[in-house]
XYZ file of C-alpha atoms in Angstrom:
415
model
C 100.007 95.849 87.000
C 100.817 93.040 89.490
C 104.556 92.774 89.186
C 105.112 94.978 92.208
C 102.166 93.418 93.970
C 102.201 90.151 95.877
C 103.877 88.234 93.031
C 106.574 90.889 92.750
C 107.202 90.586 96.487
C 107.518 86.797 96.310
C 109.950 87.214 93.415
C 112.463 88.716 95.872
C 112.008 86.065 98.564
C 115.762 85.381 98.434
C 116.450 88.889 99.787
C 113.838 88.404 102.506
C 115.384 85.068 103.522
C 118.856 86.626 103.770
C 117.398 89.503 105.772
C 115.934 87.149 108.363
C 119.216 85.211 108.574
C 121.171 88.462 109.080
C 118.891 89.435 111.944
C 119.420 86.108 113.732
C 123.176 86.321 113.195
C 123.178 89.833 114.681
C 121.063 88.596 117.598
C 123.517 85.787 118.415
C 126.689 87.866 117.893
C 125.432 90.721 120.073
C 124.648 88.297 122.907
C 128.028 86.571 122.635
C 129.939 89.883 122.582
C 128.254 91.294 125.692
C 126.982 88.329 127.715
C 128.837 85.323 126.323
C 127.276 81.941 125.705
C 124.202 80.825 123.798
C 121.187 83.208 123.806
C 118.763 80.435 122.926
C 119.135 78.703 126.308
C 117.674 81.795 128.015
C 113.830 81.605 127.845
C 113.442 85.386 127.518
C 116.017 85.709 124.722
C 114.686 82.594 122.968
C 111.198 84.100 122.956
C 112.612 87.424 121.775
C 114.440 85.704 118.899
C 111.078 84.510 117.577
C 109.445 87.901 118.092
C 112.290 89.631 116.234
C 111.684 87.395 113.213
C 107.984 88.260 113.257
C 108.757 91.982 113.614
C 111.308 91.909 110.797
C 108.931 90.074 108.474
C 106.124 92.542 109.247
C 108.404 95.551 108.642
C 109.585 94.100 105.328
C 106.052 93.398 104.193
C 104.215 96.534 105.249
C 107.067 98.948 104.512
C 107.746 97.254 101.135
C 111.471 97.185 101.901
C 112.395 95.146 98.844
C 110.260 96.901 96.289
C 112.443 97.616 93.236
C 115.400 96.283 95.223
C 117.495 95.605 92.122
C 117.186 99.208 90.986
C 118.290 100.923 94.210
C 121.778 102.444 94.538
C 124.298 101.914 97.345
C 123.468 105.050 99.343
C 119.708 104.447 99.317
C 120.268 100.793 100.199
C 122.364 101.764 103.214
C 119.757 104.313 104.331
C 117.051 101.643 104.039
C 119.127 99.229 106.137
C 119.556 101.829 108.913
C 115.857 102.715 108.867
C 114.819 99.076 109.002
C 117.171 98.374 111.913
C 115.741 101.321 113.871
C 112.160 100.191 113.216
C 112.977 96.684 114.447
C 114.535 98.134 117.610
C 111.504 100.334 118.318
C 109.067 97.458 117.899
C 111.292 95.196 120.019
C 111.264 97.774 122.814
C 107.470 97.985 122.509
C 107.168 94.199 122.820
C 109.446 94.111 125.863
C 107.498 96.959 127.475
C 104.141 95.280 126.808
C 105.369 91.972 128.251
C 106.820 93.776 131.300
C 110.160 92.028 130.785
C 112.168 95.013 129.574
C 114.256 95.221 132.746
C 115.514 91.649 132.227
C 116.689 92.282 128.657
C 120.110 93.876 128.103
C 119.837 97.292 126.419
C 123.461 97.054 125.276
C 122.735 93.709 123.612
C 119.760 95.232 121.810
C 121.785 98.213 120.570
C 124.665 95.971 119.468
C 122.206 93.747 117.602
C 120.738 96.736 115.737
C 124.174 97.966 114.615
C 125.431 94.535 113.571
C 122.171 93.787 111.752
C 122.318 97.043 109.739
C 125.874 96.281 108.566
C 125.153 92.623 107.782
C 121.909 93.416 106.037
C 123.527 96.047 103.827
C 126.567 93.918 102.987
C 124.623 90.757 102.126
C 122.104 92.731 100.064
C 124.826 94.431 98.009
C 126.715 91.160 97.447
C 123.585 89.310 96.365
C 122.615 92.092 93.974
C 126.090 91.911 92.416
C 125.667 88.161 92.059
C 122.364 88.632 90.234
C 123.925 91.325 88.065
C 126.697 88.963 86.993
C 124.239 86.285 86.032
C 123.725 86.234 82.305
C 120.793 84.993 80.273
C 117.409 86.280 79.339
C 115.073 83.634 80.745
C 112.739 86.043 82.490
C 109.146 85.259 83.403
C 107.718 88.550 82.122
C 107.251 88.811 78.393
C 108.631 92.087 76.976
C 108.121 93.493 73.473
C 110.416 96.339 72.384
C 109.133 99.080 70.086
C 112.130 100.757 68.471
C 113.670 101.826 65.160
C 116.080 99.885 62.963
C 119.274 101.730 63.928
C 118.619 101.589 67.685
C 117.308 98.009 67.853
C 120.621 96.221 68.372
C 121.773 98.636 71.079
C 118.453 98.396 72.957
C 118.431 94.600 72.892
C 122.021 94.445 74.194
C 121.185 96.950 76.912
C 118.224 94.911 78.159
C 120.114 91.615 78.007
C 123.162 92.975 79.854
C 121.151 94.697 82.579
C 118.202 92.357 82.878
C 117.418 93.065 86.532
C 113.709 92.584 85.967
C 114.372 89.159 84.420
C 112.467 90.000 81.254
C 112.035 87.585 78.401
C 112.298 89.624 75.201
C 109.647 87.989 73.034
C 109.893 90.273 70.009
C 110.773 93.570 68.353
C 108.501 96.035 66.591
C 110.405 98.273 64.145
C 108.583 101.552 63.541
C 110.614 103.021 60.653
C 110.966 100.028 58.327
C 109.155 96.797 57.459
C 111.499 94.102 58.824
C 108.894 91.550 59.857
C 110.352 88.031 59.778
C 113.958 89.155 60.342
C 115.948 88.712 63.544
C 118.179 91.127 65.458
C 120.615 89.465 67.864
C 118.374 86.410 67.816
C 115.215 88.369 68.675
C 112.487 88.143 65.993
C 110.932 91.251 64.455
C 107.258 90.414 64.970
C 105.505 93.448 63.431
C 105.903 96.850 61.840
C 104.313 100.061 63.129
C 101.067 99.654 61.202
C 100.036 96.427 62.938
C 101.900 96.939 66.229
C 98.901 97.620 68.477
C 96.953 94.749 66.944
C 99.796 92.323 67.661
C 100.231 93.538 71.248
C 96.500 93.199 71.875
C 96.316 89.626 70.583
C 99.519 88.058 71.912
C 100.455 87.031 75.442
C 102.554 90.081 76.375
C 103.135 91.504 79.855
C 104.967 94.764 79.089
C 106.077 96.968 76.203
C 109.242 99.101 76.130
C 109.255 102.034 73.696
C 112.942 102.834 73.125
C 113.932 104.552 69.887
C 116.550 107.028 68.654
C 115.978 110.691 69.629
C 115.659 111.704 65.985
C 112.855 109.183 65.376
C 109.322 110.042 66.463
C 106.953 107.420 67.813
C 103.412 108.532 66.874
C 101.165 109.425 69.794
C 98.423 107.396 68.154
C 100.490 104.209 68.480
C 101.172 104.880 72.164
C 97.460 105.517 72.789
C 96.537 102.284 71.021
C 99.037 100.347 73.137
C 97.545 101.846 76.309
C 94.058 100.813 75.171
C 95.180 97.172 75.018
C 95.674 97.279 78.801
C 99.317 96.135 78.578
C 101.765 98.015 80.821
C 104.118 100.071 78.682
C 107.284 102.105 79.278
C 107.908 105.035 76.921
C 111.051 107.175 77.106
C 110.492 109.839 79.729
C 111.490 112.564 77.266
C 108.996 111.262 74.711
C 106.066 110.711 77.059
C 102.666 112.099 76.172
C 99.664 113.076 78.257
C 97.331 110.135 78.761
C 94.428 111.137 80.969
C 93.056 108.650 83.461
C 96.165 106.455 83.529
C 98.698 105.966 86.336
C 102.284 107.049 85.660
C 105.473 106.434 87.607
C 109.173 106.678 86.778
C 111.153 103.429 86.558
C 114.501 102.145 85.400
C 114.684 99.424 82.733
C 118.313 98.533 82.075
C 119.990 101.929 81.429
C 116.776 103.621 80.301
C 114.728 105.959 82.473
C 111.123 105.397 81.462
C 107.689 106.651 82.409
C 105.609 103.563 83.091
C 101.929 103.858 82.268
C 99.478 101.261 83.519
C 95.718 101.041 83.933
C 95.932 98.912 87.086
C 98.738 99.188 89.644
C 98.863 98.065 93.238
C 101.320 97.931 96.082
C 102.321 94.804 98.007
C 99.825 95.600 100.759
C 97.025 96.242 98.285
C 97.782 93.015 96.393
C 97.856 91.052 99.660
C 94.569 92.537 100.868
C 92.923 92.012 97.490
C 93.986 88.368 97.258
C 92.980 87.778 100.893
C 89.527 89.206 100.131
C 89.276 87.030 97.023
C 90.227 83.883 98.955
C 87.830 84.576 101.828
C 85.038 85.575 99.465
C 85.825 82.630 97.198
C 85.657 80.132 100.071
C 82.350 81.522 101.320
C 81.020 81.596 97.760
C 82.115 77.984 97.126
C 80.328 76.807 100.274
C 77.163 78.612 99.174
C 77.570 77.150 95.689
C 77.660 73.613 97.102
C 74.506 74.267 99.138
C 72.728 75.825 96.147
C 73.821 72.907 93.945
C 72.160 70.405 96.285
C 68.846 72.206 95.780
C 69.028 73.462 92.221
C 70.895 70.633 90.443
C 68.006 68.099 90.579
C 65.558 70.752 89.336
C 67.790 71.628 86.367
C 68.329 67.966 85.494
C 64.622 67.057 85.712
C 63.644 70.104 83.609
C 66.413 69.494 81.031
C 68.467 66.279 81.318
C 72.161 66.891 80.803
C 75.072 68.568 82.546
C 74.306 70.809 85.515
C 77.130 73.220 84.820
C 77.998 75.267 81.759
C 81.638 76.108 81.000
C 83.079 78.601 78.559
C 86.580 79.765 77.720
C 87.122 83.414 78.632
C 90.055 85.763 78.088
C 91.563 87.208 81.248
C 94.578 89.363 82.054
C 97.021 89.890 79.168
C 95.166 87.448 76.923
C 95.449 84.456 79.264
C 92.487 82.114 78.908
C 90.577 80.328 81.657
C 87.455 78.193 82.032
C 84.452 80.054 83.440
C 81.696 78.034 85.106
C 77.967 78.706 85.547
C 74.832 76.760 86.354
C 73.259 75.761 83.039
C 70.137 77.859 82.436
C 69.419 76.886 78.801
C 68.463 73.682 77.035
C 71.262 71.435 75.787
C 70.555 72.341 72.137
C 70.534 76.113 72.769
C 73.523 76.807 70.500
C 71.814 75.083 67.571
C 68.836 77.444 67.867
C 70.944 80.610 67.567
C 70.680 80.919 63.785
C 66.885 80.904 63.594
C 66.592 83.311 66.532
C 69.178 85.790 65.226
C 66.521 87.842 63.416
C 64.888 88.569 66.793
C 68.116 89.888 68.266
C 67.610 93.269 69.994
C 71.247 94.297 69.395
C 71.253 95.319 65.737
C 75.008 95.179 65.067
C 75.139 91.518 66.090
C 77.948 92.064 68.590
C 75.704 90.698 71.369
C 72.730 88.350 71.433
C 69.715 89.626 73.395
C 66.073 88.565 73.182
C 62.986 90.014 74.873
C 61.887 86.427 75.593
C 64.389 83.627 75.100
C 62.811 80.189 74.372
C 66.227 78.557 74.783
C 66.040 79.143 78.559
C 64.898 76.110 80.543
C 61.162 76.280 81.237
C 60.426 79.252 78.968
C 57.401 78.617 76.772
C 54.923 80.611 74.695
C 51.482 79.127 75.261
C 48.732 78.843 72.619
C 47.042 82.007 73.866
C 50.313 83.944 73.513
C 51.077 83.967 77.223
C 54.758 83.751 78.044
C 55.587 81.207 80.749
C 58.980 81.217 82.489
C 60.722 78.389 84.297
C 63.692 77.507 86.452
C 66.210 78.789 83.867
C 64.770 82.301 83.910
C 64.634 82.263 87.713
C 68.310 81.405 88.183
C 69.229 84.057 85.595
C 67.113 86.818 87.154
C 68.371 85.962 90.643
C 71.996 85.645 89.428
C 72.215 82.160 90.948
C 73.844 80.956 87.733
C 76.913 83.081 88.583
C 77.759 81.305 91.858
C 80.008 78.548 90.385
C 82.350 81.348 89.319
C 83.452 81.603 92.933
C 85.649 78.617 92.096
C 87.333 80.852 89.498
C 87.773 83.507 92.192
C 89.390 80.992 94.537
C 91.804 79.939 91.777
C 92.785 83.571 91.137
C 91.259 83.655 87.658
C 88.602 86.229 88.541
C 88.108 88.768 91.297
C 85.140 90.154 93.171
C 83.682 93.627 92.735
C 80.546 94.991 94.307
C 78.059 96.869 92.165
C 75.493 99.456 93.358
C 72.728 96.901 92.764
C 72.034 94.183 95.338
C 73.663 91.265 93.569
C 77.371 90.538 93.607
C 78.966 90.206 90.193
C 82.384 89.102 89.016
C 84.717 90.526 86.413
C 87.700 89.236 84.491
C 91.098 90.276 85.807
C-alpha cells in the first residue's frame, strides 16, 4: 500500500509549503518585534533562515508530520504543531552550538519565533483543511469500489462523496444481497453482485475496496478472504472484521466510517523514500552495466540469430497496471511458432508453464547427429541471468523493484 508512502506524502505538498511559509513569517516577525529591521541583512540570521527551512523540512519528512493530516482533529493538530515547533527549536540550538555562533543569536528572538510559528502553523493548517472539506466533487486519483447492500448503498455513497478527504474516485458498487448489476445508485454503477465480486476486483484497475453494509446484513468471510487474495487494499467495518493471518491491519477513517484496513504491503514515508532511492541507485548502476553488456553481447546475438537484440513483453504490475518488460533475446525469432510442436515435451503437465529439459528454440542450442546436445549463446545468457539486465530500465522507471535472493544472482519482481 503506497498511498501513505512517498506518493501519499507528495499528495499533501500544499500543507508542507504552507508550513515552510509559516516558519519564515515567524522568523521575520520575531526579529522585528525584538530587534527591529530586516533579519535577512544580518549574515548570521540570513544563514539561520536557510538552516531553519532545512530543519523544518527534515522534521516534516522523518517525523511524518502530515501523515493522515485530513483525518486529525483540532486537539491532536495543535499538539503536533507544538511538538514540531519544539523540535525545530532544539535542532536550531544544536546548529548554533555546532557553529559556535550561539552567543550572537538572540535567545528571545528564537523563543518568540517558536511561539509564533506554532500558532501560525496550527491556524493555517486548520483553515486549509476546512477549505478542502468545503470543496465538493469526487475526482479523486484513487479508485474505490464499495461493497455494500441495497438499502445502505445510497447512504454510503453520499457519505463518501460528502467527506471525501482521501479524494477517492468511486468507480463502482458491488451489492451483496441482490443482483442489481447494470443499475446505478446516485450515478454510481453497480458493477457486480456478490458471486462475481472477487473476480471483478482482481481483474479491474482498482486501488481500494470499502466494505460498508447494514449491521443486519452479513458479508461472508469467504468474500473478504478472496478480496485479500487479490492484493487490493480493503477496508472492512471494524465491527465486522475477521482474522486474516499474515496481513497487516491498522485502523483508519474513511468519511464517517471507522474501518480496519488490511493490506499485504504497507510502508511509511521513510520506507517508501528509502526503497525508491535504492531502486533509483540500483537502476542507474544496472543501466550502466546493461549498456556495457550490450556492447559485447549484442553483436553475438545478432550474428547467431539476425533480428532484434531485445525482447519485450507486456506484464501485469501493481493493481493490474500493465508495463513493458525488456530482456536480451535468447531465442530464435520464430520461437513462438515452434511452441505447438514442442508442447508435448513440456515438463509441466497442467500446461500452466512451459518448461523443456533442452529447448531447441534457444539461440545456439542443437542436437547433433550422435545425440549430443550442444548449447550456444542463448543458453549462456539464460544460465548467467544476463538476459535480465535490461529490466533495470524498468526499475529506473518505477515499474519494477529490486529484491535480493539467497542465490548469487540478483532478480527482479513485479510491484
